XYZ file of C-alpha atoms in Angstrom:
224
model
C -24.890 12.709 -15.036
C -21.879 10.567 -16.010
C -20.618 11.008 -19.781
C -20.082 6.999 -20.844
C -17.294 6.445 -22.604
C -17.902 4.661 -26.354
C -15.601 2.645 -27.794
C -15.270 2.631 -31.442
C -13.425 -0.100 -33.693
C -15.083 1.362 -36.544
C -11.702 2.208 -38.032
C -9.618 -0.058 -36.596
C -10.073 -2.128 -39.703
C -11.194 -5.132 -37.310
C -14.641 -6.068 -39.629
C -18.397 -6.242 -37.507
C -18.008 -10.465 -37.687
C -14.692 -10.410 -35.851
C -15.476 -8.150 -33.655
C -18.506 -10.495 -32.552
C -16.925 -13.423 -32.683
C -14.389 -12.602 -30.026
C -16.456 -10.951 -27.894
C -18.578 -13.990 -27.815
C -15.428 -16.056 -26.829
C -15.024 -13.922 -24.558
C -18.472 -14.442 -22.523
C -17.383 -17.470 -20.465
C -14.674 -15.957 -19.016
C -16.737 -12.675 -18.431
C -18.509 -15.250 -16.607
C -16.069 -16.681 -14.141
C -14.849 -12.879 -13.544
C -18.394 -12.279 -12.249
C -18.119 -15.410 -10.270
C -14.685 -14.975 -8.119
C -16.192 -11.569 -7.141
C -19.234 -12.662 -5.893
C -17.658 -15.549 -3.796
C -15.393 -12.859 -1.436
C -12.530 -15.261 -1.413
C -9.410 -15.461 -2.280
C -8.822 -19.119 -3.765
C -8.313 -17.667 -8.181
C -5.832 -16.679 -9.967
C -8.013 -12.996 -10.725
C -8.809 -12.983 -7.029
C -7.703 -8.752 -6.498
C -11.606 -7.997 -8.176
C -12.619 -9.135 -4.503
C -10.527 -6.559 -2.530
C -12.602 -3.391 -2.880
C -16.032 -5.898 -1.214
C -13.647 -6.937 1.547
C -15.466 -5.380 4.101
C -12.771 -7.787 6.229
C -10.322 -6.183 5.187
C -11.667 -2.573 4.956
C -12.553 -3.582 9.556
C -8.038 -4.752 9.974
C -7.317 -1.436 7.932
C -9.637 0.826 9.990
C -8.486 -0.798 13.223
C -5.144 0.030 12.663
C -5.083 3.625 11.118
C -7.297 3.947 14.367
C -4.611 3.015 16.299
C -1.921 5.124 14.496
C -4.346 8.393 13.930
C -3.178 10.762 16.267
C -3.078 14.674 16.827
C 0.898 15.087 16.364
C 1.247 12.637 13.780
C 3.280 14.219 10.629
C 5.091 12.004 8.991
C 4.402 8.069 7.061
C 7.468 5.815 6.541
C 5.950 3.577 4.272
C 8.804 0.914 3.610
C 8.375 -1.147 0.279
C 9.770 -1.109 -3.147
C 8.120 -2.485 -6.927
C 4.872 -3.500 -6.083
C 4.853 -2.966 -1.927
C 5.036 0.984 -2.350
C 3.943 1.895 -6.549
C 0.500 1.866 -6.113
C -0.028 4.124 -2.831
C 3.084 6.259 -4.375
C 0.965 7.041 -7.919
C -2.086 7.364 -5.821
C 0.185 9.805 -3.127
C 1.405 11.318 -5.952
C -1.952 12.441 -8.049
C -4.098 13.330 -5.322
C -1.316 15.372 -2.269
C 2.899 14.368 -3.130
C 2.842 17.628 -5.033
C 1.845 19.725 -2.455
C 4.457 19.085 -0.164
C 7.148 21.002 -1.664
C 5.458 23.861 -1.317
C 3.313 23.825 1.462
C 4.857 22.513 4.946
C 1.813 22.926 6.825
C -0.394 19.566 5.641
C 0.577 17.023 7.900
C 0.354 13.772 7.104
C 3.052 13.842 4.787
C 4.059 9.781 2.942
C 7.851 9.268 3.167
C 8.667 6.922 0.345
C 12.023 4.542 1.245
C 12.231 2.229 -1.648
C 16.265 3.214 -2.211
C 19.449 1.668 -0.658
C 20.908 4.720 -1.510
C 23.429 6.023 0.846
C 23.128 9.751 -0.145
C 19.557 9.443 0.815
C 19.834 6.996 3.411
C 22.187 10.110 5.546
C 19.741 12.626 4.616
C 17.712 10.906 6.134
C 19.297 10.579 9.718
C 19.607 13.731 9.984
C 16.276 13.838 9.124
C 14.926 11.917 12.120
C 16.935 14.104 14.190
C 14.227 17.176 13.686
C 11.221 14.026 14.979
C 10.173 14.551 19.146
C 7.934 12.104 19.583
C 6.950 8.267 18.250
C 3.211 10.357 17.853
C 4.665 12.062 15.112
C 5.566 9.146 13.342
C 4.147 5.968 11.723
C 6.165 3.264 9.561
C 4.257 0.585 7.273
C 6.933 -1.768 6.672
C 5.945 -3.910 3.191
C 7.411 -6.853 1.839
C 4.445 -9.615 0.395
C 7.622 -12.179 0.201
C 9.189 -10.999 3.537
C 12.400 -11.237 2.186
C 12.761 -8.336 -0.144
C 16.396 -7.575 0.458
C 16.008 -3.628 0.142
C 12.684 -3.091 2.137
C 14.034 -5.333 5.324
C 17.536 -3.729 4.816
C 15.194 -0.494 4.475
C 13.451 -1.621 7.049
C 16.295 -2.479 10.124
C 17.895 0.929 9.436
C 14.812 3.110 10.001
C 13.492 1.671 13.167
C 17.267 1.197 14.465
C 17.787 5.253 14.059
C 14.261 5.648 15.329
C 14.438 3.817 18.744
C 17.289 4.880 19.603
C 16.517 8.729 18.766
C 13.130 8.361 20.128
C 12.874 4.548 22.190
C 11.429 2.023 22.557
C 7.677 2.862 22.345
C 8.285 3.555 18.118
C 7.204 -0.157 18.583
C 3.761 0.563 18.830
C 3.950 3.117 15.729
C 5.065 0.107 13.434
C 2.839 -2.134 11.511
C 4.640 -4.770 9.504
C 1.710 -5.517 5.982
C 3.088 -8.910 4.232
C 2.010 -12.037 3.952
C 0.761 -14.692 6.337
C 3.313 -17.297 7.114
C 6.420 -14.824 5.538
C 9.571 -14.682 6.900
C 8.915 -10.400 8.530
C 5.527 -12.228 9.473
C 7.159 -14.676 11.875
C 10.097 -11.738 12.912
C 6.561 -9.219 13.592
C 4.851 -11.875 15.684
C 8.164 -12.335 17.831
C 8.554 -8.478 18.200
C 5.258 -8.086 18.868
C 5.080 -5.283 15.683
C 1.385 -5.007 14.440
C 0.771 -6.965 10.977
C -2.416 -6.954 8.453
C -1.508 -9.874 5.693
C -1.665 -9.385 1.889
C -3.803 -12.551 0.078
C -1.544 -15.040 -1.268
C -2.749 -14.348 -4.936
C -3.177 -10.994 -4.818
C 0.181 -9.390 -7.252
C 1.600 -6.950 -6.646
C 0.732 -4.506 -9.311
C -2.663 -5.302 -7.610
C -1.703 -4.704 -3.746
C -2.619 -1.068 -3.962
C -6.124 -2.142 -3.235
C -4.683 -4.310 -0.532
C -3.796 -3.567 3.188
C -0.608 -3.120 1.021
C -2.069 0.322 -0.197
C -5.256 1.179 2.154
C -3.165 1.590 5.458
C -0.785 4.786 4.428
C -3.291 5.998 1.899
C -5.926 5.919 4.666
C -3.847 7.010 7.645
C -3.106 10.521 5.261
C -6.797 11.222 5.201
C -7.580 10.322 1.832
C -10.703 8.512 1.146
C -10.202 4.885 1.130
């Protein structure tokens, strides 16, 4: 049986009367949050709390995971910056990342492209030459706005390297995650890339519970 977390304010200098007054003032907002959670929509600013119960989202992510999963899959390239990759990286590093350096046989691994550092990109180009088939990779390109300079630059560079080395079959191994009407979404439709969308009002710091985090984490074998 789990032990509940107890919150004590007895030594904080806050009186019982003050605590009770402020607690009561929060009740209307707590009611609002419960209403948002029950609505299963993304029309309110607090709509991120609807993500864990969105079965439509889980279904769409599940389809993408099934498409990209392969017995040969070794590397999941996560191309994004800030809110588009930090939540995913935090969970991956906490659960699996520490094994990457010492357990060469554990696949698939995540490779995060969140920097335009020339030295890093040069080493990436050399690393890609060790990949032998498109089925060994999955590429998730993420930008909520669809115009993030670092993410777009890295995506174009990575895809050019992969296509040159592995051929046009690489396109079937790519999923774009972005806002439904963003410039990146337009490009994804034009190039016929698989696409997942991010609800417009879901903030970057919460997007790990959306397709942003669920797709790469699920592909990596983490129970989402």
